Amino acid sequence: LLIVCLVLGAGLLIAVWLDFQSEARQQASEQARLMIQAGTAMRTYTENQIQPLIGVHRQSAFHKQWVPFYAAGQLFQYLSGSFLGYHYREWALNPTNQSDRAVGFEADIINYFRANPDKMEWSGEEPNSVTGRSWVFAHPIKAEEECRKCHGSAADAPPKLVSMYGPINGFGWRRNEIVGAQIVSVPLSGALRITDRAFYVWLSSLAGIALLTLTTVGLARRFPGEPASKPSRVAVAADEITHEWSP
């Protein structure tokens, strides 16, 4: 019986600890979703309010500041100084700017979306992170018709873009092709520290309740209740007299 209790207790502790770990990852995922939504909002702002101002000047000039990819990345670049360990990048398998080329882990995420076009999210822990344990959250990026104005073919792209990045890379994107991904990295250390503290508080409370229960049971066994005392002689005599004088 003791062995069964120990096994069940260990199983309960492991299950609760895993639940707290899952809660930490869920918190990190919510933070990452918020970052991706902010990046998407910046891209939408650039597409809807900045690019229309360019109009006919697109073919005669090119500034990377009007590229949605670049605008979203710059937003988080300014924020990175205040939020260490939080990273937002938009990676592509075939970008014009080679600093945005996905390799290794990032390329694996993009290829996952390409192999599973119905999937709209990917999340997992980043292996070999240099900044400690990090939770990664990603959304796929599809090439829309607007993207193909610069990435369809080098001949149709703005000449300034071609002269800046060359005619080799970043072209040939097909409409609705998954060409990249928004990838956010969120540090797990803060969320794990909070959930670990909550787990230790829960464990301490459980141990305190168990100790109190064992102490109470031990005291009850050591000092059992006194049996009821026998009626005194005076009480017995008084009872007999009462019965004799009863009508």
PDB file of C-alpha atoms in Angstrom:
ATOM      1  CA  LEU A   1       0.000   0.000   0.000  1.00  0.00           C
ATOM      2  CA  LEU A   2       2.844   2.372   0.851  1.00  0.00           C
ATOM      3  CA  ILE A   3       4.495   1.738  -2.539  1.00  0.00           C
ATOM      4  CA  VAL A   4       1.211   2.382  -4.350  1.00  0.00           C
ATOM      5  CA  CYS A   5       0.762   5.665  -2.470  1.00  0.00           C
ATOM      6  CA  LEU A   6       4.321   6.749  -3.299  1.00  0.00           C
ATOM      7  CA  VAL A   7       3.851   5.936  -6.999  1.00  0.00           C
ATOM      8  CA  LEU A   8       0.542   7.798  -7.137  1.00  0.00           C
ATOM      9  CA  GLY A   9       2.044  10.760  -5.296  1.00  0.00           C
ATOM     10  CA  ALA A  10       5.015  10.929  -7.669  1.00  0.00           C
ATOM     11  CA  GLY A  11       2.676  10.691 -10.661  1.00  0.00           C
ATOM     12  CA  LEU A  12       0.562  13.540  -9.281  1.00  0.00           C
ATOM     13  CA  LEU A  13       3.621  15.756  -8.760  1.00  0.00           C
ATOM     14  CA  ILE A  14       4.878  15.115 -12.291  1.00  0.00           C
ATOM     15  CA  ALA A  15       1.443  15.793 -13.803  1.00  0.00           C
ATOM     16  CA  VAL A  16       1.082  19.070 -11.894  1.00  0.00           C
ATOM     17  CA  TRP A  17       4.628  20.165 -12.772  1.00  0.00           C
ATOM     18  CA  LEU A  18       4.006  19.456 -16.477  1.00  0.00           C
ATOM     19  CA  ASP A  19       0.776  21.430 -16.270  1.00  0.00           C
ATOM     20  CA  PHE A  20       2.650  24.432 -14.839  1.00  0.00           C
ATOM     21  CA  GLN A  21       5.257  24.113 -17.621  1.00  0.00           C
ATOM     22  CA  SER A  22       2.475  24.066 -20.211  1.00  0.00           C
ATOM     23  CA  GLU A  23       1.009  27.200 -18.649  1.00  0.00           C
ATOM     24  CA  ALA A  24       4.378  28.967 -19.059  1.00  0.00           C
ATOM     25  CA  ARG A  25       4.490  28.073 -22.756  1.00  0.00           C
ATOM     26  CA  GLN A  26       0.906  29.244 -23.170  1.00  0.00           C
ATOM     27  CA  GLN A  27       1.826  32.617 -21.668  1.00  0.00           C
ATOM     28  CA  ALA A  28       4.789  32.885 -24.045  1.00  0.00           C
ATOM     29  CA  SER A  29       2.542  32.003 -27.008  1.00  0.00           C
ATOM     30  CA  GLU A  30       0.106  34.772 -26.083  1.00  0.00           C
ATOM     31  CA  GLN A  31       2.961  37.285 -25.952  1.00  0.00           C
ATOM     32  CA  ALA A  32       4.215  36.062 -29.334  1.00  0.00           C
ATOM     33  CA  ARG A  33       0.738  36.316 -30.878  1.00  0.00           C
ATOM     34  CA  LEU A  34       0.536  39.926 -29.736  1.00  0.00           C
ATOM     35  CA  MET A  35       3.907  40.673 -31.348  1.00  0.00           C
ATOM     36  CA  ILE A  36       2.877  39.052 -34.636  1.00  0.00           C
ATOM     37  CA  GLN A  37      -0.391  41.009 -34.635  1.00  0.00           C
ATOM     38  CA  ALA A  38       1.586  44.212 -34.103  1.00  0.00           C
ATOM     39  CA  GLY A  39       3.910  43.304 -36.970  1.00  0.00           C
ATOM     40  CA  THR A  40       0.964  42.481 -39.221  1.00  0.00           C
ATOM     41  CA  ALA A  41      -0.676  45.795 -38.326  1.00  0.00           C
ATOM     42  CA  MET A  42       2.516  47.634 -39.310  1.00  0.00           C
ATOM     43  CA  ARG A  43       2.652  45.770 -42.618  1.00  0.00           C
ATOM     44  CA  THR A  44      -1.010  46.595 -43.294  1.00  0.00           C
ATOM     45  CA  TYR A  45      -0.425  50.271 -42.471  1.00  0.00           C
ATOM     46  CA  THR A  46       2.502  50.391 -44.890  1.00  0.00           C
ATOM     47  CA  GLU A  47       0.548  48.672 -47.658  1.00  0.00           C
ATOM     48  CA  ASN A  48      -2.635  50.719 -47.240  1.00  0.00           C
ATOM     49  CA  GLN A  49      -1.306  54.169 -46.353  1.00  0.00           C
ATOM     50  CA  ILE A  50       2.324  54.448 -47.424  1.00  0.00           C
ATOM     51  CA  GLN A  51       2.450  52.567 -50.711  1.00  0.00           C
ATOM     52  CA  PRO A  52      -0.533  54.440 -52.253  1.00  0.00           C
ATOM     53  CA  LEU A  53       1.394  57.676 -51.731  1.00  0.00           C
ATOM     54  CA  ILE A  54       4.178  56.302 -53.929  1.00  0.00           C
ATOM     55  CA  GLY A  55       1.910  55.626 -56.909  1.00  0.00           C
ATOM     56  CA  VAL A  56       3.618  56.210 -60.242  1.00  0.00           C
ATOM     57  CA  HIS A  57       6.961  56.918 -58.561  1.00  0.00           C
ATOM     58  CA  ARG A  58       7.470  53.208 -57.870  1.00  0.00           C
ATOM     59  CA  GLN A  59       9.261  52.657 -61.183  1.00  0.00           C
ATOM     60  CA  SER A  60      11.497  55.713 -60.912  1.00  0.00           C
ATOM     61  CA  ALA A  61      12.531  55.317 -57.276  1.00  0.00           C
ATOM     62  CA  PHE A  62      12.839  52.717 -54.565  1.00  0.00           C
ATOM     63  CA  HIS A  63      13.126  53.131 -50.814  1.00  0.00           C
ATOM     64  CA  LYS A  64      13.166  50.131 -48.522  1.00  0.00           C
ATOM     65  CA  GLN A  65      11.147  52.117 -45.975  1.00  0.00           C
ATOM     66  CA  TRP A  66       7.996  51.549 -48.032  1.00  0.00           C
ATOM     67  CA  VAL A  67       8.452  47.752 -48.023  1.00  0.00           C
ATOM     68  CA  PRO A  68       6.056  46.106 -45.480  1.00  0.00           C
ATOM     69  CA  PHE A  69       8.713  43.527 -44.507  1.00  0.00           C
ATOM     70  CA  TYR A  70      11.172  46.258 -43.657  1.00  0.00           C
ATOM     71  CA  ALA A  71       8.654  48.477 -41.833  1.00  0.00           C
ATOM     72  CA  ALA A  72       7.527  45.669 -39.511  1.00  0.00           C
ATOM     73  CA  GLY A  73      11.105  44.678 -38.762  1.00  0.00           C
ATOM     74  CA  GLN A  74      12.120  48.241 -37.965  1.00  0.00           C
ATOM     75  CA  LEU A  75       9.246  48.629 -35.509  1.00  0.00           C
ATOM     76  CA  PHE A  76      10.589  45.815 -33.362  1.00  0.00           C
ATOM     77  CA  GLN A  77      14.174  46.877 -33.911  1.00  0.00           C
ATOM     78  CA  TYR A  78      13.375  50.083 -32.028  1.00  0.00           C
ATOM     79  CA  LEU A  79      11.616  48.125 -29.284  1.00  0.00           C
ATOM     80  CA  SER A  80      14.339  45.497 -28.851  1.00  0.00           C
ATOM     81  CA  GLY A  81      16.411  47.746 -26.589  1.00  0.00           C
ATOM     82  CA  SER A  82      13.630  47.822 -24.010  1.00  0.00           C
ATOM     83  CA  PHE A  83      12.579  44.170 -24.315  1.00  0.00           C
ATOM     84  CA  LEU A  84      15.684  42.013 -24.249  1.00  0.00           C
ATOM     85  CA  GLY A  85      15.269  38.517 -25.619  1.00  0.00           C
ATOM     86  CA  TYR A  86      12.180  39.396 -27.678  1.00  0.00           C
ATOM     87  CA  HIS A  87      12.819  39.104 -31.421  1.00  0.00           C
ATOM     88  CA  TYR A  88      10.669  39.607 -34.509  1.00  0.00           C
ATOM     89  CA  ARG A  89      11.908  38.811 -38.003  1.00  0.00           C
ATOM     90  CA  GLU A  90      10.305  38.179 -41.351  1.00  0.00           C
ATOM     91  CA  TRP A  91      12.377  35.522 -43.041  1.00  0.00           C
ATOM     92  CA  ALA A  92      12.144  34.356 -46.668  1.00  0.00           C
ATOM     93  CA  LEU A  93      13.663  31.491 -48.616  1.00  0.00           C
ATOM     94  CA  ASN A  94      14.418  33.744 -51.584  1.00  0.00           C
ATOM     95  CA  PRO A  95      14.655  37.404 -50.477  1.00  0.00           C
ATOM     96  CA  THR A  96      16.227  40.282 -52.326  1.00  0.00           C
ATOM     97  CA  ASN A  97      18.087  41.353 -49.194  1.00  0.00           C
ATOM     98  CA  GLN A  98      20.265  38.377 -48.257  1.00  0.00           C
ATOM     99  CA  SER A  99      20.238  39.324 -44.584  1.00  0.00           C
ATOM    100  CA  ASP A 100      16.599  38.153 -44.604  1.00  0.00           C
ATOM    101  CA  ARG A 101      17.390  34.711 -46.046  1.00  0.00           C
ATOM    102  CA  ALA A 102      16.142  31.893 -43.840  1.00  0.00           C
ATOM    103  CA  VAL A 103      18.613  29.125 -43.027  1.00  0.00           C
ATOM    104  CA  GLY A 104      18.582  26.249 -40.579  1.00  0.00           C
ATOM    105  CA  PHE A 105      15.824  26.475 -37.997  1.00  0.00           C
ATOM    106  CA  GLU A 106      13.985  29.347 -39.723  1.00  0.00           C
ATOM    107  CA  ALA A 107      14.089  27.571 -43.100  1.00  0.00           C
ATOM    108  CA  ASP A 108      12.660  24.432 -41.483  1.00  0.00           C
ATOM    109  CA  ILE A 109       9.687  26.437 -40.200  1.00  0.00           C
ATOM    110  CA  ILE A 110       8.990  27.938 -43.642  1.00  0.00           C
ATOM    111  CA  ASN A 111       9.278  24.529 -45.307  1.00  0.00           C
ATOM    112  CA  TYR A 112       6.807  23.184 -42.735  1.00  0.00           C
ATOM    113  CA  PHE A 113       4.269  25.782 -43.876  1.00  0.00           C
ATOM    114  CA  ARG A 114       4.990  24.989 -47.524  1.00  0.00           C
ATOM    115  CA  ALA A 115       4.384  21.294 -46.872  1.00  0.00           C
ATOM    116  CA  ASN A 116       1.257  22.059 -44.816  1.00  0.00           C
ATOM    117  CA  PRO A 117      -0.456  25.014 -46.516  1.00  0.00           C
ATOM    118  CA  ASP A 118      -3.537  24.613 -44.312  1.00  0.00           C
ATOM    119  CA  LYS A 119      -1.510  25.369 -41.167  1.00  0.00           C
ATOM    120  CA  MET A 120      -1.537  28.980 -40.025  1.00  0.00           C
ATOM    121  CA  GLU A 121       0.589  28.678 -36.873  1.00  0.00           C
ATOM    122  CA  TRP A 122       3.701  26.915 -35.670  1.00  0.00           C
ATOM    123  CA  SER A 123       5.156  27.011 -32.179  1.00  0.00           C
ATOM    124  CA  GLY A 124       7.920  25.252 -30.311  1.00  0.00           C
ATOM    125  CA  GLU A 125      11.029  25.723 -28.232  1.00  0.00           C
ATOM    126  CA  GLU A 126      14.051  27.023 -30.097  1.00  0.00           C
ATOM    127  CA  PRO A 127      16.956  24.567 -30.025  1.00  0.00           C
ATOM    128  CA  ASN A 128      20.415  25.831 -29.057  1.00  0.00           C
ATOM    129  CA  SER A 129      19.228  29.357 -28.276  1.00  0.00           C
ATOM    130  CA  VAL A 130      22.156  31.577 -27.254  1.00  0.00           C
ATOM    131  CA  THR A 131      19.890  33.695 -25.024  1.00  0.00           C
ATOM    132  CA  GLY A 132      18.522  30.816 -22.943  1.00  0.00           C
ATOM    133  CA  ARG A 133      15.287  28.941 -23.376  1.00  0.00           C
ATOM    134  CA  SER A 134      13.101  30.687 -25.960  1.00  0.00           C
ATOM    135  CA  TRP A 135       9.621  29.976 -27.280  1.00  0.00           C
ATOM    136  CA  VAL A 136       9.145  30.480 -31.016  1.00  0.00           C
ATOM    137  CA  PHE A 137       5.858  31.330 -32.684  1.00  0.00           C
ATOM    138  CA  ALA A 138       5.409  31.702 -36.448  1.00  0.00           C
ATOM    139  CA  HIS A 139       2.866  32.607 -39.141  1.00  0.00           C
ATOM    140  CA  PRO A 140       3.336  31.904 -42.861  1.00  0.00           C
ATOM    141  CA  ILE A 141       3.766  34.705 -45.397  1.00  0.00           C
ATOM    142  CA  LYS A 142       2.072  34.281 -48.767  1.00  0.00           C
ATOM    143  CA  ALA A 143       3.063  36.199 -51.867  1.00  0.00           C
ATOM    144  CA  GLU A 144       0.139  38.443 -52.788  1.00  0.00           C
ATOM    145  CA  GLU A 145      -0.245  40.186 -56.119  1.00  0.00           C
ATOM    146  CA  GLU A 146       1.135  43.386 -54.624  1.00  0.00           C
ATOM    147  CA  CYS A 147       4.320  41.524 -53.633  1.00  0.00           C
ATOM    148  CA  ARG A 148       4.869  40.349 -57.209  1.00  0.00           C
ATOM    149  CA  LYS A 149       5.270  43.935 -58.424  1.00  0.00           C
ATOM    150  CA  CYS A 150       8.745  43.794 -56.897  1.00  0.00           C
ATOM    151  CA  HIS A 151       9.323  40.030 -56.691  1.00  0.00           C
ATOM    152  CA  GLY A 152       7.670  38.687 -59.832  1.00  0.00           C
ATOM    153  CA  SER A 153      10.559  39.190 -62.240  1.00  0.00           C
ATOM    154  CA  ALA A 154      13.646  41.364 -62.277  1.00  0.00           C
ATOM    155  CA  ALA A 155      12.491  42.932 -65.560  1.00  0.00           C
ATOM    156  CA  ASP A 156       9.270  44.216 -63.998  1.00  0.00           C
ATOM    157  CA  ALA A 157      10.780  45.241 -60.657  1.00  0.00           C
ATOM    158  CA  PRO A 158      11.699  48.869 -59.882  1.00  0.00           C
ATOM    159  CA  PRO A 159      15.110  49.534 -61.468  1.00  0.00           C
ATOM    160  CA  LYS A 160      16.392  51.078 -58.232  1.00  0.00           C
ATOM    161  CA  LEU A 161      15.583  47.845 -56.386  1.00  0.00           C
ATOM    162  CA  VAL A 162      17.453  45.792 -58.977  1.00  0.00           C
ATOM    163  CA  SER A 163      20.455  48.101 -58.849  1.00  0.00           C
ATOM    164  CA  MET A 164      20.456  47.921 -55.043  1.00  0.00           C
ATOM    165  CA  TYR A 165      20.108  44.141 -54.620  1.00  0.00           C
ATOM    166  CA  GLY A 166      20.934  42.713 -58.053  1.00  0.00           C
ATOM    167  CA  PRO A 167      18.795  40.750 -60.555  1.00  0.00           C
ATOM    168  CA  ILE A 168      19.409  37.265 -59.127  1.00  0.00           C
ATOM    169  CA  ASN A 169      17.791  36.957 -55.737  1.00  0.00           C
ATOM    170  CA  GLY A 170      14.267  37.718 -54.589  1.00  0.00           C
ATOM    171  CA  PHE A 171      12.424  37.125 -57.861  1.00  0.00           C
ATOM    172  CA  GLY A 172      10.175  34.449 -59.288  1.00  0.00           C
ATOM    173  CA  TRP A 173       7.626  34.555 -56.468  1.00  0.00           C
ATOM    174  CA  ARG A 174       4.309  33.023 -57.495  1.00  0.00           C
ATOM    175  CA  ARG A 175       0.940  34.286 -56.356  1.00  0.00           C
ATOM    176  CA  ASN A 176      -0.236  32.695 -53.069  1.00  0.00           C
ATOM    177  CA  GLU A 177       3.093  30.858 -52.730  1.00  0.00           C
ATOM    178  CA  ILE A 178       4.358  30.577 -49.166  1.00  0.00           C
ATOM    179  CA  VAL A 179       7.626  32.454 -49.472  1.00  0.00           C
ATOM    180  CA  GLY A 180       8.495  33.154 -45.855  1.00  0.00           C
ATOM    181  CA  ALA A 181       7.281  33.440 -42.303  1.00  0.00           C
ATOM    182  CA  GLN A 182       6.839  35.919 -39.478  1.00  0.00           C
ATOM    183  CA  ILE A 183       8.910  34.375 -36.709  1.00  0.00           C
ATOM    184  CA  VAL A 184       8.813  35.641 -33.140  1.00  0.00           C
ATOM    185  CA  SER A 185      11.106  34.519 -30.343  1.00  0.00           C
ATOM    186  CA  VAL A 186       9.992  35.070 -26.743  1.00  0.00           C
ATOM    187  CA  PRO A 187      12.166  34.265 -23.694  1.00  0.00           C
ATOM    188  CA  LEU A 188      10.749  31.494 -21.529  1.00  0.00           C
ATOM    189  CA  SER A 189      12.796  32.359 -18.454  1.00  0.00           C
ATOM    190  CA  GLY A 190      10.320  34.903 -17.057  1.00  0.00           C
ATOM    191  CA  ALA A 191       7.228  32.741 -17.543  1.00  0.00           C
ATOM    192  CA  LEU A 192       9.007  29.650 -16.199  1.00  0.00           C
ATOM    193  CA  ARG A 193      10.202  31.567 -13.148  1.00  0.00           C
ATOM    194  CA  ILE A 194       6.621  32.599 -12.342  1.00  0.00           C
ATOM    195  CA  THR A 195       5.160  29.135 -12.854  1.00  0.00           C
ATOM    196  CA  ASP A 196       8.001  27.481 -10.920  1.00  0.00           C
ATOM    197  CA  ARG A 197       7.313  29.796  -7.986  1.00  0.00           C
ATOM    198  CA  ALA A 198       3.602  28.932  -8.168  1.00  0.00           C
ATOM    199  CA  PHE A 199       4.438  25.218  -8.282  1.00  0.00           C
ATOM    200  CA  TYR A 200       6.674  25.470  -5.202  1.00  0.00           C
ATOM    201  CA  VAL A 201       3.951  27.365  -3.325  1.00  0.00           C
ATOM    202  CA  TRP A 202       1.444  24.645  -4.257  1.00  0.00           C
ATOM    203  CA  LEU A 203       3.918  21.933  -3.227  1.00  0.00           C
ATOM    204  CA  SER A 204       4.631  23.648   0.104  1.00  0.00           C
ATOM    205  CA  SER A 205       0.915  23.980   0.816  1.00  0.00           C
ATOM    206  CA  LEU A 206       0.367  20.317  -0.006  1.00  0.00           C
ATOM    207  CA  ALA A 207       3.248  19.291   2.249  1.00  0.00           C
ATOM    208  CA  GLY A 208       1.883  21.482   5.058  1.00  0.00           C
ATOM    209  CA  ILE A 209      -1.565  19.911   4.798  1.00  0.00           C
ATOM    210  CA  ALA A 210      -0.044  16.407   4.776  1.00  0.00           C
ATOM    211  CA  LEU A 211       2.111  17.189   7.818  1.00  0.00           C
ATOM    212  CA  LEU A 212      -0.850  18.631   9.711  1.00  0.00           C
ATOM    213  CA  THR A 213      -2.958  15.575   8.889  1.00  0.00           C
ATOM    214  CA  LEU A 214      -0.259  13.132  10.004  1.00  0.00           C
ATOM    215  CA  THR A 215       0.312  15.083  13.226  1.00  0.00           C
ATOM    216  CA  THR A 216      -3.411  15.065  14.031  1.00  0.00           C
ATOM    217  CA  VAL A 217      -3.704  11.324  13.381  1.00  0.00           C
ATOM    218  CA  GLY A 218      -0.605  10.624  15.474  1.00  0.00           C
ATOM    219  CA  LEU A 219      -1.894  12.622  18.408  1.00  0.00           C
ATOM    220  CA  ALA A 220      -5.278  10.920  18.208  1.00  0.00           C
ATOM    221  CA  ARG A 221      -3.627   7.506  18.423  1.00  0.00           C
ATOM    222  CA  ARG A 222      -1.295   8.483  21.247  1.00  0.00           C
ATOM    223  CA  PHE A 223      -3.970  10.112  23.413  1.00  0.00           C
ATOM    224  CA  PRO A 224      -7.189   8.186  22.807  1.00  0.00           C
ATOM    225  CA  GLY A 225     -10.397   9.502  24.380  1.00  0.00           C
ATOM    226  CA  GLU A 226     -11.179   8.306  27.941  1.00  0.00           C
ATOM    227  CA  PRO A 227     -14.051   5.793  28.152  1.00  0.00           C
ATOM    228  CA  ALA A 228     -17.199   6.989  29.838  1.00  0.00           C
ATOM    229  CA  SER A 229     -16.984   6.542  33.690  1.00  0.00           C
ATOM    230  CA  LYS A 230     -19.344   4.223  35.539  1.00  0.00           C
ATOM    231  CA  PRO A 231     -22.310   5.795  37.452  1.00  0.00           C
ATOM    232  CA  SER A 232     -21.417   6.719  41.034  1.00  0.00           C
ATOM    233  CA  ARG A 233     -22.994   4.945  44.045  1.00  0.00           C
ATOM    234  CA  VAL A 234     -24.887   8.103  45.057  1.00  0.00           C
ATOM    235  CA  ALA A 235     -26.406   8.343  41.614  1.00  0.00           C
ATOM    236  CA  VAL A 236     -27.455   4.654  41.710  1.00  0.00           C
ATOM    237  CA  ALA A 237     -29.051   5.053  45.176  1.00  0.00           C
ATOM    238  CA  ALA A 238     -30.905   8.158  44.143  1.00  0.00           C
ATOM    239  CA  ASP A 239     -32.235   6.344  41.119  1.00  0.00           C
ATOM    240  CA  GLU A 240     -33.490   3.425  43.273  1.00  0.00           C
ATOM    241  CA  ILE A 241     -35.306   5.785  45.690  1.00  0.00           C
ATOM    242  CA  THR A 242     -36.939   7.513  42.771  1.00  0.00           C
ATOM    243  CA  HIS A 243     -38.258   4.203  41.430  1.00  0.00           C
ATOM    244  CA  GLU A 244     -39.618   3.187  44.922  1.00  0.00           C
ATOM    245  CA  TRP A 245     -41.623   6.407  45.441  1.00  0.00           C
ATOM    246  CA  SER A 246     -42.913   6.473  41.929  1.00  0.00           C
ATOM    247  CA  PRO A 247     -46.783   6.033  41.863  1.00  0.00           C
TER     248      PRO A 247
END
